[in-house]
Amino acid sequence: MVVLSCTSRSFWALPAGLRPLLRSTYCFAPNRRISSGGPTTQSLTIDGEQYPSDSWTNVPPAILAQYGRKLHVQPNHPLSITRALIESRFPGFRNHNDLPGVVTVSQNFDSLGFTPDHPGRNRTDTYYINKDTLLRTHTSAHEVDVFRQNASNGYTISADVYRRDAVDRSHYPAFHQMEGALTWDVNHFKTRQDLVKQITEDFDKLPKHDLVVEDPNPTFHPERNPLQEKHHSPEEAEIIAAHLKRSLEDMVVTIFKEADKALAAAGQGSQAEQEPLKVRWVEAFFPHTSPSWELEVWWRGDWLEVLGCGIIDQPLLIRADVPSRVGWAFGIGLERIAMLLFGIPDIRLFWSKDSRFLGQFNEKLPIRRFQPFSKHPAAPRDVSFWLPQSSAPPVVNTPSSAPSPAGGQLTRNEPSATSDPVFHENDLMEIARNTAGDNVEDVSLVDDFTHPKTGRRSLCYRITYRSLEKTLTTEEANALHQRISQELVGKFGVELR
Ligand code: DAH
């Protein structure tokens, strides 16, 4: 439950023109604070807990309104069905499904070994409640706490997570992830050799599959994907990695076979889907694992990233007071898997309370394809503007900077610290969401032009308005578009063209 409260006038009720003075639509180097003395008497109450807001606060009411819906445990919800299906492939694991979404900066980043300058910490990417507290950006935020409890060898954590992000049919600023981890306690064995023997036996007991697996790289590589030499022998890392990979391949087989069955039942099992299921392991980097991988699945003619994983960073386990445990962890985005399983075409639908949506899913029955109930017409509108001449270069998300489905944000070019408001695409995304809510389906850059003589830069974005519930009138779409355009002028001093 979320209550917005303040002892002074609500920050969010301020005229748009004044908000930039208080709120960060500025880009900062990590850990920099804005100097403006924003209202300090304001607070946010979330889950009955009061949090003072400060100059870091950037979580908008639209996000707080979604907070606490717990779709991943809502009976018969497709996200809950997907979660349960994945959990069923990890028997004996303890499933944590109720961990609160407000976490500390330390839980979300420091505890996992994120460097102080990791881009994920930026306020352009993360919703801060205040400088010390945020809405978790991934379920990994709970890893250290759950390891510290030391209550089971294996666990999963499923939860809602939040990121400032692009607006399109597969991105929504609130989504769901599942974390999974399995560790073995070295102290339970007489020798490290016995540990390896046990993991090998456990590996042999895992279900076999007929999946085609491409795994061209060595398990570890000194530069690209290092072994944690101080903590694991090559033999240990090899068998932990083999156990991890086989376990996740088994999970993927289960999901995609269900998806195929649902397609066939809907009479949509075409030639393309009859191809043998194929996956590949790709080297990756995460601060909390080494070596690390992403798993990609060949699905309808494309490689699709489905999860991130690796051998748990041993210093993390040491910080969690379980230094004698070794093992693996993974993180998977639930929406993408659910979209694929059920054929759900738009990520906004998961938040729908419409019975035409919710009524289609039943956790007791085999998975069935979603039947679109209506498609209201799209209303695209373009907004073109000149950036202010003094402004630092804008930050425009490129496809490679989009978060991975596991939610990993691996690289992003951040502008250097500056006191000028810098146009960051994620700010436009948020303006669009705050103004048009779920009536905005997609925001994409359609033109980026620098005037050859003046050097001025102009951007053009196409904003596609479409309601899932009704046909938007021309007037409604125009009014939304006008408000978004005006906010852009107010916040960034852009000049509309
Ligand atoms: N937390 C990562 C993310 O959101 C996903 C992830 C990657 C989780 C590797 C893990 C892991 O547990 O081992 O991008």
Coordinates of C-alpha atoms and ligand atoms in Angstrom, one line a residue:
M1 CA 0.0 0.0 0.0
V2 CA 1.3 3.4 -0.9
V3 CA 0.4 6.7 0.6
L4 CA 1.8 9.9 -0.7
S5 CA 2.0 12.4 2.1
C6 CA 3.7 15.7 2.7
T7 CA 3.6 18.5 5.2
S8 CA 4.3 21.1 2.6
R9 CA 2.7 21.4 -0.8
S10 CA 3.1 18.2 -2.8
F11 CA 6.1 18.3 -5.0
W12 CA 4.2 16.5 -7.8
A13 CA 1.4 19.1 -7.7
L14 CA 3.9 21.9 -8.5
P15 CA 3.6 23.5 -11.9
A16 CA 5.6 21.6 -14.4
G17 CA 7.9 24.6 -15.0
L18 CA 9.1 24.6 -11.4
R19 CA 9.7 20.9 -11.0
P20 CA 13.0 20.8 -12.9
L21 CA 14.4 23.0 -10.1
L22 CA 13.6 20.3 -7.6
R23 CA 13.6 17.0 -9.4
S24 CA 16.4 15.5 -11.3
T25 CA 15.8 15.6 -14.9
Y26 CA 19.5 16.3 -14.8
C27 CA 22.2 13.8 -15.4
F28 CA 24.6 13.3 -12.6
A29 CA 27.7 11.5 -12.0
P30 CA 26.8 8.7 -9.5
N31 CA 26.6 9.8 -6.0
R32 CA 26.4 13.5 -6.8
R33 CA 23.6 15.5 -5.2
I34 CA 21.8 18.5 -6.6
S35 CA 22.4 21.6 -4.7
S36 CA 18.9 22.9 -4.7
G37 CA 17.4 22.6 -1.2
G38 CA 14.2 20.8 -2.2
P39 CA 11.4 20.4 0.2
T40 CA 12.7 18.4 3.1
T41 CA 9.5 18.0 5.0
Q42 CA 8.0 15.7 2.4
S43 CA 7.8 12.0 2.8
L44 CA 6.5 8.9 1.0
T45 CA 4.7 6.2 2.9
I46 CA 5.1 2.8 1.3
D47 CA 4.1 -0.5 2.9
G48 CA 3.3 1.5 6.1
E49 CA 6.8 2.8 6.3
Q50 CA 7.6 6.5 6.0
Y51 CA 10.5 7.6 3.9
P52 CA 11.7 11.2 3.9
S53 CA 12.2 12.4 0.3
D54 CA 15.2 14.4 -0.7
S55 CA 17.0 15.7 -3.8
W56 CA 17.4 12.1 -5.0
T57 CA 13.6 11.4 -5.0
N58 CA 12.4 10.6 -8.5
V59 CA 9.8 7.9 -8.1
P60 CA 6.6 9.2 -9.8
P61 CA 3.0 8.6 -8.5
A62 CA 2.3 6.5 -11.6
I63 CA 4.9 4.0 -10.5
L64 CA 3.8 4.0 -6.9
A65 CA 0.2 3.3 -8.1
Q66 CA 1.4 0.0 -9.6
Y67 CA 3.5 -0.9 -6.5
G68 CA 2.2 -3.7 -4.4
R69 CA -0.1 -5.4 -7.0
K70 CA 1.9 -8.6 -6.5
L71 CA 0.9 -10.0 -10.0
H72 CA 3.4 -12.8 -9.6
V73 CA 1.3 -14.4 -6.9
Q74 CA -2.2 -13.3 -8.1
P75 CA -4.2 -16.5 -8.6
N76 CA -4.6 -17.4 -12.3
H77 CA -2.5 -14.4 -13.5
P78 CA -0.2 -15.4 -16.4
L79 CA 2.8 -14.1 -14.5
S80 CA 1.9 -16.3 -11.5
I81 CA 1.4 -19.3 -13.8
T82 CA 4.8 -18.7 -15.4
R83 CA 6.5 -18.3 -12.0
A84 CA 4.9 -21.5 -10.7
L85 CA 6.0 -23.4 -13.9
I86 CA 9.6 -22.3 -13.5
E87 CA 9.5 -23.1 -9.7
S88 CA 8.3 -26.6 -10.5
R89 CA 11.6 -27.3 -12.3
F90 CA 13.5 -26.6 -9.1
P91 CA 12.2 -29.1 -6.6
G92 CA 13.4 -28.7 -3.0
F93 CA 14.1 -25.0 -3.5
R94 CA 12.6 -22.5 -1.0
N95 CA 10.5 -20.0 -2.9
H96 CA 10.5 -16.4 -1.6
N97 CA 7.6 -14.5 -3.2
D98 CA 6.9 -11.8 -0.7
L99 CA 10.0 -9.7 -0.2
P100 CA 9.3 -6.0 0.0
G101 CA 10.2 -3.9 -3.0
V102 CA 11.8 -1.0 -1.2
V103 CA 15.4 -1.8 -0.6
T104 CA 18.6 0.1 0.3
V105 CA 21.2 1.3 -2.1
S106 CA 23.4 -1.1 -0.3
Q107 CA 21.2 -4.1 -0.9
N108 CA 20.5 -3.3 -4.5
F109 CA 24.1 -2.4 -5.5
D110 CA 26.8 -2.5 -2.9
S111 CA 26.0 -6.0 -1.5
L112 CA 26.5 -7.4 -5.0
G113 CA 29.8 -5.7 -5.7
F114 CA 28.5 -3.0 -8.1
T115 CA 31.2 -0.4 -8.6
P116 CA 30.4 3.1 -7.4
D117 CA 30.3 4.3 -11.0
H118 CA 28.1 1.5 -12.4
P119 CA 25.5 3.1 -14.7
G120 CA 22.7 1.2 -13.1
R121 CA 23.0 3.5 -10.1
N122 CA 22.1 6.6 -12.2
R123 CA 18.9 8.3 -11.5
T124 CA 18.2 8.2 -15.2
D125 CA 17.8 4.5 -14.8
T126 CA 16.6 3.8 -11.2
Y127 CA 13.7 5.0 -9.1
Y128 CA 15.0 6.5 -5.9
I129 CA 12.8 7.1 -2.9
N130 CA 15.7 9.0 -1.4
K131 CA 19.5 8.9 -1.5
D132 CA 19.7 5.7 0.5
T133 CA 16.5 3.9 -0.6
L134 CA 15.1 2.8 -3.9
L135 CA 12.6 0.5 -5.7
R136 CA 14.7 -2.6 -6.3
T137 CA 15.9 -2.8 -9.9
H138 CA 16.4 -6.6 -9.7
T139 CA 15.7 -9.5 -7.5
S140 CA 19.4 -9.9 -6.9
A141 CA 19.0 -7.2 -4.3
H142 CA 17.9 -9.9 -1.9
E143 CA 20.6 -12.4 -2.6
V144 CA 22.9 -11.5 0.3
D145 CA 20.0 -11.4 2.8
V146 CA 18.6 -14.8 1.7
F147 CA 22.1 -16.4 1.7
R148 CA 22.6 -15.0 5.2
Q149 CA 19.4 -16.7 6.4
N150 CA 21.1 -19.9 5.2
A151 CA 17.8 -21.8 5.3
S152 CA 18.1 -23.9 2.2
N153 CA 20.6 -25.0 -0.4
G154 CA 18.4 -23.8 -3.2
Y155 CA 16.0 -20.8 -3.4
T156 CA 14.1 -18.7 -5.8
I157 CA 13.0 -15.1 -5.3
S158 CA 10.2 -13.8 -7.5
A159 CA 9.2 -10.1 -7.3
D160 CA 8.3 -6.9 -9.0
V161 CA 11.2 -4.8 -10.0
Y162 CA 11.4 -1.2 -11.3
R163 CA 13.5 0.6 -13.9
R164 CA 13.3 3.9 -15.8
D165 CA 13.2 2.6 -19.3
A166 CA 12.1 2.8 -22.9
V167 CA 8.4 2.7 -23.8
D168 CA 7.4 0.0 -26.2
R169 CA 5.4 -3.2 -26.2
S170 CA 8.0 -5.2 -24.4
H171 CA 9.2 -2.6 -21.9
Y172 CA 7.4 -1.3 -18.9
P173 CA 8.9 0.5 -15.9
A174 CA 7.6 -2.1 -13.5
F175 CA 8.1 -5.8 -14.3
H176 CA 8.9 -9.1 -12.7
Q177 CA 12.0 -11.2 -12.2
M178 CA 12.9 -14.5 -10.7
E179 CA 16.2 -15.1 -9.0
G180 CA 17.4 -18.6 -8.4
A181 CA 20.4 -19.9 -6.6
L182 CA 21.9 -23.3 -5.5
T183 CA 24.9 -23.7 -3.2
W184 CA 26.8 -26.6 -1.6
D185 CA 28.4 -26.2 1.8
V186 CA 32.1 -27.2 1.5
N187 CA 32.0 -28.0 5.3
H188 CA 29.7 -30.9 4.7
F189 CA 32.4 -32.7 2.9
K190 CA 35.7 -34.2 4.1
T191 CA 37.6 -33.0 1.1
R192 CA 37.0 -30.7 -1.8
Q193 CA 37.3 -33.9 -3.9
D194 CA 34.1 -35.1 -2.1
L195 CA 32.4 -31.9 -2.9
V196 CA 33.1 -32.3 -6.6
K197 CA 31.9 -35.9 -6.4
Q198 CA 28.6 -34.8 -4.8
I199 CA 28.0 -32.1 -7.4
T200 CA 28.8 -34.6 -10.2
E201 CA 26.2 -37.0 -8.7
D202 CA 23.6 -34.2 -8.4
F203 CA 24.4 -33.3 -12.1
D204 CA 23.8 -36.9 -13.2
K205 CA 20.4 -36.9 -11.5
L206 CA 19.2 -33.8 -13.4
P207 CA 16.6 -34.5 -16.1
K208 CA 18.1 -35.2 -19.6
H209 CA 16.8 -33.3 -22.6
D210 CA 16.9 -33.4 -26.4
L211 CA 17.7 -29.8 -26.8
V212 CA 20.4 -28.7 -29.3
V213 CA 22.9 -26.7 -27.3
E214 CA 25.6 -24.4 -28.7
D215 CA 28.3 -23.8 -26.2
P216 CA 31.4 -22.8 -28.1
N217 CA 33.4 -21.1 -25.3
P218 CA 35.6 -22.6 -22.6
T219 CA 33.9 -22.5 -19.2
F220 CA 36.3 -19.8 -18.1
H221 CA 38.7 -17.5 -19.8
P222 CA 41.3 -15.3 -18.1
E223 CA 40.2 -12.1 -19.7
R224 CA 36.7 -12.6 -20.9
N225 CA 35.1 -14.8 -18.2
P226 CA 37.5 -15.4 -15.4
L227 CA 37.6 -18.3 -12.9
Q228 CA 37.7 -17.1 -9.3
E229 CA 41.1 -18.7 -8.9
K230 CA 41.4 -17.8 -5.2
H231 CA 38.2 -19.6 -4.4
H232 CA 37.5 -22.4 -6.9
S233 CA 39.6 -25.0 -8.5
P234 CA 39.1 -25.4 -12.3
E235 CA 37.4 -28.8 -11.6
E236 CA 35.0 -27.2 -9.1
A237 CA 34.0 -24.4 -11.5
E238 CA 33.6 -26.9 -14.4
I239 CA 31.1 -29.1 -12.5
I240 CA 29.2 -26.1 -10.9
A241 CA 28.9 -24.6 -14.4
A242 CA 27.7 -27.9 -15.9
H243 CA 25.1 -28.3 -13.2
L244 CA 23.9 -24.7 -13.7
K245 CA 23.7 -25.0 -17.5
R246 CA 21.9 -28.4 -17.4
S247 CA 19.4 -27.1 -14.8
L248 CA 18.6 -24.0 -16.8
E249 CA 18.4 -25.9 -20.1
D250 CA 15.8 -28.2 -18.4
M251 CA 13.8 -25.2 -17.4
V252 CA 13.9 -23.7 -20.8
V253 CA 12.8 -27.0 -22.4
T254 CA 9.8 -27.2 -20.1
I255 CA 8.7 -23.6 -20.9
F256 CA 9.2 -23.9 -24.7
K257 CA 7.5 -27.3 -24.9
E258 CA 4.5 -25.8 -23.1
A259 CA 4.6 -22.9 -25.5
D260 CA 4.7 -25.2 -28.5
K261 CA 1.8 -27.3 -27.1
A262 CA -0.3 -24.1 -26.7
L263 CA 0.5 -23.1 -30.2
A264 CA -0.4 -26.5 -31.6
A265 CA -3.7 -26.5 -29.6
A266 CA -4.5 -23.1 -31.1
G267 CA -3.9 -24.6 -34.6
Q268 CA -0.8 -22.4 -35.0
G269 CA 1.9 -25.0 -35.0
S270 CA 3.5 -24.1 -38.3
Q271 CA 6.7 -25.5 -39.9
A272 CA 8.9 -22.9 -38.2
E273 CA 7.8 -24.1 -34.8
Q274 CA 8.5 -27.7 -35.7
E275 CA 12.3 -27.0 -35.8
P276 CA 14.1 -28.7 -33.0
L277 CA 14.5 -26.4 -30.0
K278 CA 17.9 -24.8 -29.9
V279 CA 19.7 -22.7 -27.3
R280 CA 23.1 -21.2 -27.0
W281 CA 25.3 -20.0 -24.2
V282 CA 26.9 -16.6 -24.5
E283 CA 29.6 -15.2 -22.3
A284 CA 28.4 -12.3 -20.2
F285 CA 29.4 -10.0 -17.3
F286 CA 27.6 -9.5 -14.0
P287 CA 29.2 -7.9 -10.9
H288 CA 27.9 -10.8 -8.7
T289 CA 29.0 -13.8 -10.8
S290 CA 32.2 -15.0 -12.5
P291 CA 32.3 -16.7 -14.9
S292 CA 28.9 -15.5 -16.2
W293 CA 26.6 -16.3 -19.1
E294 CA 23.4 -15.4 -20.9
L295 CA 21.2 -18.1 -22.3
E296 CA 19.6 -17.5 -25.7
V297 CA 16.8 -19.5 -27.3
W298 CA 16.1 -19.8 -31.0
W299 CA 12.5 -18.9 -31.3
R300 CA 10.6 -18.2 -34.5
G301 CA 13.7 -17.3 -36.4
D302 CA 15.5 -15.2 -33.8
W303 CA 17.9 -15.6 -30.9
L304 CA 16.1 -14.4 -27.8
E305 CA 17.9 -13.7 -24.6
V306 CA 16.1 -15.3 -21.7
L307 CA 18.3 -15.1 -18.6
G308 CA 21.6 -14.2 -17.0
C309 CA 23.6 -16.5 -14.7
G310 CA 26.9 -17.5 -13.4
I311 CA 29.0 -18.9 -10.6
I312 CA 28.3 -16.8 -7.5
D313 CA 31.0 -14.3 -6.7
Q314 CA 32.7 -15.8 -3.6
P315 CA 33.2 -12.4 -1.8
L316 CA 29.4 -12.0 -2.0
L317 CA 29.0 -15.3 -0.1
I318 CA 31.6 -14.1 2.4
R319 CA 29.7 -10.9 2.9
A320 CA 26.6 -13.0 3.5
D321 CA 28.5 -14.9 6.3
V322 CA 28.3 -18.2 4.4
P323 CA 32.0 -18.3 3.2
S324 CA 31.9 -22.1 3.0
R325 CA 29.2 -22.2 0.4
V326 CA 29.9 -22.3 -3.3
G327 CA 27.4 -22.4 -6.1
W328 CA 25.4 -20.8 -9.0
A329 CA 22.7 -18.2 -9.5
F330 CA 20.5 -16.9 -12.3
G331 CA 18.0 -14.1 -13.0
I332 CA 15.2 -14.3 -15.5
G333 CA 12.5 -11.8 -16.6
L334 CA 9.1 -13.2 -16.2
E335 CA 7.1 -11.0 -18.6
R336 CA 9.1 -12.0 -21.6
I337 CA 8.7 -15.7 -20.9
A338 CA 5.0 -15.2 -20.2
M339 CA 4.5 -13.2 -23.4
L340 CA 6.0 -16.1 -25.3
L341 CA 4.2 -18.9 -23.4
F342 CA 0.7 -17.3 -23.8
G343 CA 1.3 -15.2 -26.9
I344 CA 0.6 -12.0 -25.1
P345 CA 1.4 -9.2 -27.5
D346 CA 1.8 -6.1 -25.2
I347 CA 3.4 -5.9 -21.8
R348 CA 0.9 -3.4 -20.6
L349 CA -1.8 -6.2 -20.6
F350 CA -0.2 -7.8 -17.5
W351 CA -1.4 -4.8 -15.5
S352 CA -4.9 -5.0 -16.9
K353 CA -7.9 -5.5 -14.5
D354 CA -10.2 -6.2 -17.5
S355 CA -11.9 -9.6 -17.2
R356 CA -11.6 -10.1 -20.9
F357 CA -7.8 -10.4 -20.2
L358 CA -7.8 -12.0 -16.7
G359 CA -10.6 -14.4 -17.5
Q360 CA -8.5 -16.2 -20.1
F361 CA -6.0 -17.8 -17.7
N362 CA -6.5 -20.7 -15.5
E363 CA -3.6 -22.2 -13.4
K364 CA -5.4 -25.6 -13.2
L365 CA -5.6 -26.1 -17.0
P366 CA -2.9 -26.6 -19.7
I367 CA -1.5 -23.3 -21.0
R368 CA -3.6 -21.8 -23.8
R369 CA -2.8 -19.0 -26.2
F370 CA -4.2 -15.6 -25.4
Q371 CA -7.0 -14.5 -27.7
P372 CA -6.8 -10.8 -28.4
F373 CA -10.2 -9.3 -27.5
S374 CA -10.0 -6.1 -29.4
K375 CA -7.4 -3.9 -30.9
H376 CA -8.3 -0.2 -30.7
P377 CA -6.8 2.0 -33.4
A378 CA -3.3 3.5 -32.8
A379 CA -2.9 7.3 -32.9
P380 CA 0.7 8.1 -33.8
R381 CA 1.9 11.7 -33.3
D382 CA 5.3 13.1 -33.9
V383 CA 7.1 15.7 -31.8
S384 CA 10.2 17.4 -33.3
F385 CA 12.4 19.8 -31.4
W386 CA 15.7 21.6 -31.4
L387 CA 17.8 20.9 -28.4
P388 CA 19.1 23.9 -26.5
Q389 CA 22.4 25.0 -28.0
S390 CA 24.2 25.0 -24.6
S391 CA 23.0 21.5 -23.7
A392 CA 25.4 18.6 -23.3
P393 CA 24.9 15.8 -25.8
P394 CA 21.6 14.0 -25.4
V395 CA 21.4 10.4 -24.2
V396 CA 19.5 8.4 -26.7
N397 CA 19.1 4.7 -26.0
T398 CA 20.4 2.5 -28.7
P399 CA 19.3 -1.1 -29.1
S400 CA 22.4 -2.3 -27.4
S401 CA 21.8 -0.2 -24.3
A402 CA 18.3 -1.7 -23.8
P403 CA 18.2 -3.8 -20.7
S404 CA 18.5 -7.5 -21.1
P405 CA 15.4 -9.6 -20.4
A406 CA 17.1 -10.6 -17.2
G407 CA 17.2 -6.9 -16.7
G408 CA 21.0 -6.5 -17.0
Q409 CA 22.1 -3.1 -18.0
L410 CA 25.6 -3.9 -19.2
T411 CA 26.7 -0.8 -21.0
R412 CA 25.4 2.7 -21.5
N413 CA 27.1 5.9 -22.4
E414 CA 26.4 8.4 -19.7
P415 CA 27.1 12.1 -20.3
S416 CA 29.6 13.6 -18.0
A417 CA 28.4 15.5 -14.9
T418 CA 27.0 18.9 -15.8
S419 CA 24.8 21.5 -14.3
D420 CA 22.8 21.8 -17.5
P421 CA 19.6 19.9 -17.9
V422 CA 20.6 17.1 -20.3
F423 CA 18.0 15.5 -22.5
H424 CA 17.9 11.9 -21.5
E425 CA 15.5 9.7 -23.5
N426 CA 14.3 8.0 -20.3
D427 CA 13.0 11.3 -19.1
L428 CA 10.9 11.6 -22.2
M429 CA 9.7 8.1 -21.6
E430 CA 8.7 9.0 -18.1
I431 CA 7.0 12.3 -19.2
A432 CA 5.0 10.2 -21.7
R433 CA 4.0 7.6 -19.0
N434 CA 3.1 10.2 -16.4
T435 CA 1.0 12.2 -18.8
A436 CA -0.6 9.5 -20.9
G437 CA -0.4 6.6 -18.6
D438 CA -1.1 3.2 -20.3
N439 CA -2.5 5.1 -23.3
V440 CA 1.0 5.3 -24.7
E441 CA 2.1 2.2 -26.5
D442 CA 5.5 3.2 -28.0
V443 CA 7.9 6.1 -28.1
S444 CA 10.6 5.9 -30.7
L445 CA 13.2 8.1 -32.2
V446 CA 12.5 8.6 -35.8
D447 CA 14.9 11.3 -36.8
D448 CA 18.1 12.7 -35.4
F449 CA 19.5 15.6 -37.4
T450 CA 22.3 18.1 -36.9
H451 CA 22.0 21.3 -38.9
P452 CA 25.2 21.5 -41.1
K453 CA 25.6 25.3 -40.7
T454 CA 24.5 26.0 -37.1
G455 CA 25.4 22.7 -35.6
R456 CA 22.1 22.6 -33.8
R457 CA 20.7 19.2 -33.2
S458 CA 17.1 18.3 -33.7
L459 CA 15.3 15.1 -32.6
C460 CA 12.0 13.7 -33.7
Y461 CA 10.1 11.1 -31.7
R462 CA 7.0 9.3 -32.7
I463 CA 4.7 8.7 -29.8
T464 CA 2.1 6.1 -30.5
Y465 CA -1.1 6.4 -28.4
R466 CA -3.4 3.5 -28.1
S467 CA -5.7 2.5 -25.3
L468 CA -6.2 -1.2 -24.5
E469 CA -9.7 -0.4 -23.3
K470 CA -11.2 2.1 -25.8
T471 CA -10.8 4.0 -29.0
L472 CA -9.0 7.3 -28.3
T473 CA -10.6 10.3 -30.0
T474 CA -8.5 12.6 -32.1
E475 CA -9.0 15.3 -29.4
E476 CA -7.9 13.0 -26.6
A477 CA -4.7 12.0 -28.5
N478 CA -4.0 15.6 -29.4
A479 CA -4.5 16.8 -25.9
L480 CA -2.1 14.2 -24.5
H481 CA 0.4 15.0 -27.2
Q482 CA 0.2 18.7 -26.5
R483 CA 0.8 18.2 -22.8
I484 CA 3.8 15.9 -23.4
S485 CA 5.3 18.5 -25.9
Q486 CA 4.8 21.3 -23.4
E487 CA 6.5 19.3 -20.6
L488 CA 9.5 18.8 -22.9
V489 CA 9.7 22.5 -23.4
G490 CA 9.3 23.2 -19.6
K491 CA 11.9 20.6 -18.5
F492 CA 14.6 20.8 -21.2
G493 CA 14.1 24.2 -22.8
V494 CA 13.8 22.5 -26.2
E495 CA 12.3 24.5 -29.1
L496 CA 9.4 22.7 -30.8
R497 CA 9.6 22.7 -34.6
Ligands
DAH1 N1 20.4 -9.2 -11.7 C1 20.7 -9.4 -13.1 C2 20.0 -8.3 -13.9 O1 18.9 -7.9 -13.5 C3 20.3 -10.7 -13.6 C4 21.2 -11.8 -13.1 C5 22.3 -12.2 -13.7 C6 20.9 -12.4 -11.9 C7 23.2 -13.1 -13.3 C8 21.7 -13.4 -11.4 C9 22.9 -13.8 -12.1 O2 21.5 -14.1 -10.2 O3 23.6 -14.7 -11.6 O4 20.4 -8.0 -14.9

